[in-house]
Amino acid sequence: HPARDATSAISSSWQLRPVPGLQVPLRLPSDRRPPVRRFACPASIAAASAAASPAVPPGPPLAPAGIARVYKPRLSPEAMKEFWRLSGIGPDHSRAKAADQQAEVPPEIKRLYQEALPPIVSQDYRDPIVESLHRAEMMRRRRVINIPEFHVGSILAVSVMDKHAPNKVNRFVGLCILRRHTGLFTTFTLRNMVDQVCVQIEYELYSPSIVSIQLLKLERRLDDNLLYLMDAPHSHCTIPFDMVPEPYSRNDPVPVNRERVRLNPPPWMCKWHLHGYQGIDLEHLYSYLSDKDVAKAIEFSKAYKRYDLLDQYLNRVPVPDADYAFKDIFIQHQELLQHQQQQQQQSSKKSEVISKLTGTV
Amino acid sequence: SQLIVAMATAPHTWLRLVPSCRSYSKATRLHKIDYPWKDEPKPHWVRQFEARRVDADLTPENRDWLRQWRLQRVRDAVASSSEAAAAASPLKEPPAARPLWTPRVSQRCGLVGIKLGILPMWYRNGQKVHTTVVQIPDQRVLRWVPPEDLGNYASLREMRPYRLNQSLLPRWLTQQRWGLQLVGAVPADPANFTAQWCGIFKAAGLPPMRKISRFLVSPDAALQPGACLGLHHFRVGDCVDVVARTVNRGFQGVMERHLMEGGPAAHGSTKFHRKMGSAAGGGGPIYRGKRMPGVMGNRFRAARSLPVLRVNTKHRLLFIKGFTPGPPHSYCQIMDSWMLDVRRSLDANPPPMPTYFAEDAPEGGYPEDVYHPDLLPYDQPLELPD
């Protein structure tokens, strides 16, 4: 089996980001540990070992003669520090990301290229070459079309090629309620009301039949998806097709819309109370439910999953893989900017030449 | 009546060829040739891997140095037999007479590939297509077994029919039109393998490799040991068959494995929800081949007639349309398709015979990515006709 034979290029280490609110004791109580035996080491041997391996810091614990040769640390202090930094635990875990690492990839890259993250699947189904191909093809497509930064809760206008439309282009405006998958498989769903009919359209972000994606309003909601709007009053997803785009700045943080939606009375398409949605008016929601369902919903919302380490490990991207992906994308992003500048220069030169030939100013 | 065929070449003269039943009931679907070692990797009579020896007499530095020395020898052996070396060497001459493609006769060797994953692409008419990314590792031809010697070949000598109804031999063994081409892939450190395994490669002058595959090849397309098989053996537009072991789904019940109905979930059903039910009828015996629970998957299956849509020379990748069996990072065999329409189309546009050599390269070499003309690269806009 080639996977077992070859060494994997990406190390799959247990990377856990510090979870807010999770109290983990960083040091074991020392009174429960057995006392450390300390030995006296002759000064000559200590000096010799210090001279032979200057990386070993001098001082306690003292060891008997000869033991320093066997028990000296195999890893340099820099390597040990790196290990503790990546482990996510230890005295310096809250300052896990070094300043130089953070400075390499600006935060706007992580906002703009959310789909560049590798998929959260078993390591057996991930391949570094395929992921790098996905990223390269994503950046190639972005040379043809501008894909703006958007989140679930933003309002977009998408134009796709349609041979049956009068202008051969079909434009749809809607609220982004869902954004899923990674890489070239990324899709997003827009929802809107058209002639008092709810319409949801799922688009593939990297499909070549998309002519343009225009961001009308940059906004975020409290949830990863807004599927509960299917059971909400239609006023929440009615967006005029002639909406004027609102200006936004890339440097500002994405505004969060903290509105809480009141759902319609049941029956519902889904048990919305069992998914931990924060964007629903929970008091109003529980008023429709029986005591048993309310207890179940409260049980779910206790957020005991933050203590489930395996769940956290399985549902997160390993930190080194995410860093590698964003660094790769950052390099290609800079090449994309250069390409866009060159195109602008060429188009300006073209317009100059045309104006000279036609005699216009 | 029973038809007994005496095969002069093969020693299985005691086998009887019974006319196959044409009825399609499950009990009599017995034309499949099955034997316990059919799905085992060949050669199964040779142990491949050797437990790593811990040489206590060696210092770590010397152990590392020896390992590097072994790996360098492997690299040198691989480099000396590569197509680049063949092209660069002033002494070696290209093959004197390359065989011509003969319609209805020629069948080329195939390639060993490693399935990596899936990449979606789009055609120039806007249609989406999923492509399987397959990497072609380092591989060399190991041995050629002519059709006359098939009967004496080790793994085939023990093929026996089972009682009752296993009386048919595979046609490639009985007709003897094609021979076996052994191909080795992924050279590796000899210390990982047993001496017996390394001995298989010694005769060809090759370093030991992790994977040995067989291909059914016509004698006119036979390759001699040591020949190099490369990425450009297949061209963009060629239709290929991909044979691989399917994903192992473990021990599964009949509803998952054989799509049986099971029983009702309610209405008084007592302990009968996902069971098989009856195994036979009228007090008769359970026939061989009865569908029952067992390990599902992990069997060789072929995806037929898949076109190669794109070739990447940097990472040695083939982008094959559709989906192939097996999980990511599993070996697969890729060969010219056996479908008749593909074979007929190859008569008009024959592929490099017997394989791709450096002299077949176009002027200026190949670009990093070679696309099928119907495929739309991602840096080009889609232009639909009005």
XYZ file of C-alpha atoms in Angstrom, chain B residues 15-339:
325
model
C -9.713 -30.263 -16.757
C -13.084 -30.527 -18.431
C -14.715 -27.705 -20.244
C -18.445 -27.894 -19.652
C -20.716 -25.826 -21.891
C -21.650 -22.855 -19.747
C -25.263 -22.516 -18.646
C -27.099 -19.662 -20.256
C -29.632 -19.179 -17.510
C -29.018 -16.095 -15.429
C -30.264 -17.222 -12.066
C -27.935 -16.450 -9.208
C -27.253 -20.094 -8.498
C -25.955 -20.759 -11.979
C -23.953 -17.612 -12.529
C -20.931 -19.828 -12.556
C -18.936 -18.602 -15.489
C -16.855 -16.382 -13.238
C -13.415 -17.791 -12.689
C -12.711 -17.678 -9.015
C -9.983 -19.141 -6.866
C -8.806 -18.060 -3.435
C -5.572 -16.526 -4.631
C -7.125 -14.638 -7.528
C -7.243 -11.346 -5.631
C -3.925 -11.876 -3.905
C -1.042 -9.786 -5.117
C 1.284 -11.845 -7.250
C 3.854 -13.207 -6.474
C 2.153 -14.405 -3.292
C 4.583 -17.297 -2.963
C 7.397 -14.840 -2.205
C 7.452 -12.855 1.020
C 7.975 -9.226 0.151
C 8.779 -7.354 3.336
C 11.459 -8.177 5.817
C 11.416 -7.098 9.417
C 13.936 -4.326 9.928
C 17.120 -5.661 11.432
C 18.562 -3.769 14.343
C 22.341 -3.958 13.942
C 23.620 -3.348 17.442
C 27.222 -3.412 16.167
C 26.720 -0.361 13.985
C 26.850 3.164 15.277
C 23.950 5.394 14.253
C 26.202 7.414 11.981
C 27.407 4.324 10.142
C 23.862 3.025 9.877
C 22.748 6.284 8.275
C 25.755 6.295 5.946
C 25.006 2.750 4.803
C 21.390 3.646 4.198
C 22.394 6.637 2.092
C 24.816 4.416 0.165
C 22.049 1.903 -0.552
C 19.634 4.620 -1.634
C 22.278 6.182 -3.878
C 22.786 2.829 -5.581
C 19.029 2.599 -6.115
C 19.020 6.102 -7.581
C 21.923 5.284 -9.875
C 20.222 2.114 -11.089
C 17.021 4.036 -11.752
C 18.843 6.879 -13.497
C 20.902 4.581 -15.704
C 17.789 2.835 -17.001
C 15.706 5.973 -17.477
C 14.690 7.345 -20.851
C 16.828 10.414 -20.248
C 19.901 8.204 -19.954
C 18.923 6.295 -23.064
C 18.560 9.523 -24.978
C 21.819 10.966 -23.695
C 24.009 7.886 -24.109
C 26.095 7.971 -27.289
C 26.645 4.212 -27.230
C 23.104 2.963 -26.921
C 21.166 2.890 -30.140
C 17.421 3.314 -30.270
C 15.481 0.105 -30.889
C 16.310 -1.008 -34.388
C 12.880 -1.916 -35.645
C 9.969 -0.663 -33.656
C 6.931 -2.847 -34.150
C 4.022 -1.454 -36.105
C 0.536 -1.221 -34.752
C -1.390 -4.168 -36.176
C -5.163 -3.833 -36.044
C -6.976 -6.527 -34.036
C -3.639 -7.964 -32.926
C -1.637 -5.392 -30.996
C -2.159 -4.897 -27.288
C 0.387 -2.663 -25.569
C 1.716 -2.832 -22.058
C 0.077 -0.651 -19.446
C 1.250 1.601 -16.648
C 1.108 1.319 -12.886
C -0.416 4.404 -11.331
C -1.205 5.786 -7.896
C -4.639 7.340 -7.553
C -4.348 10.679 -5.748
C -7.751 12.332 -5.798
C -10.334 14.168 -7.846
C -10.199 17.513 -9.624
C -13.258 19.043 -11.288
C -12.906 20.639 -14.691
C -15.211 22.087 -17.298
C -15.618 21.454 -21.019
C -15.725 24.278 -23.533
C -19.503 23.864 -23.797
C -19.937 24.599 -20.089
C -20.455 21.005 -18.991
C -18.754 19.882 -15.787
C -16.513 16.817 -15.697
C -14.792 15.185 -12.761
C -11.262 13.982 -13.426
C -9.331 11.444 -11.383
C -5.760 12.514 -10.766
C -3.399 9.546 -11.146
C 0.342 9.821 -10.615
C 2.680 7.661 -12.692
C 5.636 6.658 -10.503
C 9.035 5.334 -11.590
C 8.531 1.977 -13.256
C 10.505 -0.479 -15.342
C 9.743 -3.628 -17.254
C 10.728 -6.662 -15.259
C 10.022 -9.732 -17.360
C 8.279 -10.971 -20.472
C 6.479 -14.312 -20.361
C 5.567 -15.431 -23.894
C 2.147 -17.001 -24.433
C 3.667 -20.463 -24.940
C 5.134 -20.409 -21.432
C 1.979 -19.300 -19.662
C 1.160 -22.816 -18.533
C 4.502 -23.144 -16.775
C 4.260 -19.821 -14.994
C 4.315 -20.319 -11.268
C 1.053 -18.714 -10.180
C -0.905 -20.273 -13.007
C 0.376 -23.801 -12.472
C -1.755 -24.189 -9.367
C -5.015 -22.982 -10.826
C -7.585 -25.667 -10.210
C -11.304 -25.653 -10.695
C -13.475 -26.290 -7.718
C -15.993 -28.983 -7.325
C -19.374 -28.774 -8.944
C -19.082 -26.018 -11.437
C -15.746 -24.264 -11.632
C -14.660 -25.778 -14.894
C -13.785 -22.821 -17.025
C -10.301 -21.448 -17.386
C -9.758 -17.812 -18.285
C -9.577 -17.222 -22.010
C -6.234 -15.479 -21.930
C -4.830 -18.759 -20.636
C -6.609 -21.044 -23.079
C -6.327 -18.957 -26.234
C -2.693 -17.972 -25.631
C -2.779 -14.945 -27.831
C -1.242 -12.631 -25.291
C 1.739 -12.998 -22.964
C 2.408 -11.577 -19.521
C 4.444 -8.445 -19.091
C 5.692 -7.942 -15.553
C 6.241 -4.337 -14.561
C 7.859 -3.149 -11.344
C 7.045 0.239 -9.824
C 8.354 2.476 -7.022
C 11.985 1.523 -6.390
C 12.939 1.460 -2.734
C 15.582 0.592 -0.177
C 16.610 -3.089 -0.542
C 16.892 -3.433 3.236
C 13.082 -3.332 3.456
C 12.692 -6.481 1.385
C 13.620 -10.126 1.624
C 16.452 -11.533 -0.453
C 13.935 -13.592 -2.438
C 12.041 -10.462 -3.469
C 15.222 -8.660 -4.443
C 16.196 -11.701 -6.505
C 13.188 -11.211 -8.752
C 14.665 -7.897 -9.913
C 18.265 -9.051 -10.062
C 17.899 -10.816 -13.373
C 16.698 -7.579 -14.989
C 19.436 -5.547 -13.330
C 16.928 -3.396 -11.520
C 16.668 -2.225 -7.914
C 13.893 -3.853 -5.881
C 10.518 -2.187 -6.164
C 7.421 -2.099 -4.013
C 4.864 -3.118 -6.604
C 4.844 -5.777 -9.298
C 2.024 -5.734 -11.812
C 1.141 -7.888 -14.767
C -0.279 -6.804 -18.066
C -1.628 -8.953 -20.893
C 0.386 -7.886 -23.904
C 0.547 -9.161 -27.466
C 3.932 -10.587 -28.520
C 4.539 -7.853 -31.088
C 4.383 -5.215 -28.317
C 6.612 -7.130 -25.900
C 9.204 -5.131 -23.985
C 12.507 -6.442 -22.783
C 13.579 -6.293 -19.114
C 14.862 -2.920 -18.033
C 12.796 -0.899 -20.494
C 11.473 2.345 -19.099
C 7.756 3.116 -19.046
C 6.881 6.775 -18.812
C 4.082 9.274 -18.580
C 3.783 9.824 -22.333
C 2.948 6.179 -22.982
C -0.618 7.523 -23.055
C -1.593 10.610 -24.987
C -4.298 13.137 -24.311
C -7.477 11.733 -25.852
C -6.578 8.030 -25.466
C -9.257 5.935 -23.786
C -7.953 3.719 -21.011
C -9.183 0.998 -18.675
C -8.277 1.444 -15.019
C -8.148 -1.699 -12.907
C -7.795 -1.390 -9.142
C -8.954 -2.854 -5.872
C -12.163 -1.282 -4.675
C -12.533 0.409 -1.332
C -12.676 -2.102 1.487
C -16.007 -1.595 3.260
C -15.419 -4.317 5.819
C -17.811 -7.016 6.913
C -21.240 -6.029 5.642
C -24.671 -7.541 5.800
C -26.752 -8.610 2.833
C -28.724 -5.368 2.617
C -25.574 -3.314 2.094
C -23.601 -5.894 0.184
C -26.212 -7.422 -2.117
C -29.016 -4.822 -1.919
C -31.471 -7.293 -0.481
C -34.761 -6.075 0.913
C -34.466 -7.267 4.509
C -37.646 -7.328 6.578
C -40.284 -4.871 7.819
C -39.253 -2.425 10.510
C -42.560 -2.712 12.375
C -45.908 -4.547 12.194
C -44.888 -7.283 14.587
C -41.638 -8.269 12.882
C -39.672 -10.331 15.417
C -35.929 -10.106 14.970
C -36.183 -9.916 11.189
C -35.182 -6.490 9.952
C -31.888 -6.846 8.046
C -31.604 -10.577 7.555
C -31.223 -12.667 4.429
C -34.249 -14.850 4.932
C -34.205 -18.197 3.219
C -30.899 -19.626 2.009
C -32.289 -22.329 -0.289
C -35.592 -23.801 -1.363
C -37.416 -27.128 -1.063
C -34.982 -28.542 1.440
C -32.221 -28.399 -1.106
C -28.585 -27.614 -0.371
C -27.198 -24.099 -0.336
C -25.525 -23.692 -3.710
C -22.040 -22.329 -4.118
C -22.050 -18.619 -4.695
C -25.132 -17.916 -2.545
C -25.158 -14.258 -1.619
C -24.482 -13.911 2.107
C -22.861 -11.396 4.458
C -19.121 -11.010 4.153
C -16.329 -8.614 3.390
C -17.496 -6.073 0.846
C -15.119 -4.425 -1.555
C -11.367 -4.942 -1.747
C -11.772 -6.692 -5.092
C -10.317 -5.921 -8.466
C -12.712 -4.017 -10.681
C -12.203 -2.188 -13.942
C -13.482 1.191 -15.051
C -13.630 0.901 -18.830
C -13.008 3.365 -21.620
C -12.112 6.524 -19.711
C -10.454 9.238 -21.806
C -7.276 10.947 -20.675
C -8.192 14.643 -20.615
C -5.018 16.247 -19.364
C -1.361 15.415 -18.738
C 0.833 17.255 -16.224
C 4.538 16.672 -16.831
C 5.755 18.444 -13.685
C 4.184 16.064 -11.158
C 3.802 13.148 -13.666
C 0.003 13.164 -13.514
C -2.728 11.807 -15.739
C -6.160 13.369 -15.465
C -8.636 10.629 -16.368
C -12.284 11.437 -16.864
C -14.701 9.969 -14.352
C -14.055 7.922 -11.260
C -11.812 4.916 -10.792
C -12.077 2.179 -8.181
C -10.088 2.324 -5.007
C -9.297 4.795 -2.254
C -6.752 7.611 -2.669
C -3.103 6.504 -2.622
C -3.898 3.041 -3.928
C -2.201 1.381 -6.894
C -4.070 1.052 -10.159
C -3.315 -0.468 -13.556
C -3.904 1.713 -16.586
C -3.968 0.183 -20.036
C -5.335 0.786 -23.517
C -9.043 0.137 -23.385
C -10.317 -3.291 -24.419
C -13.567 -1.818 -25.701
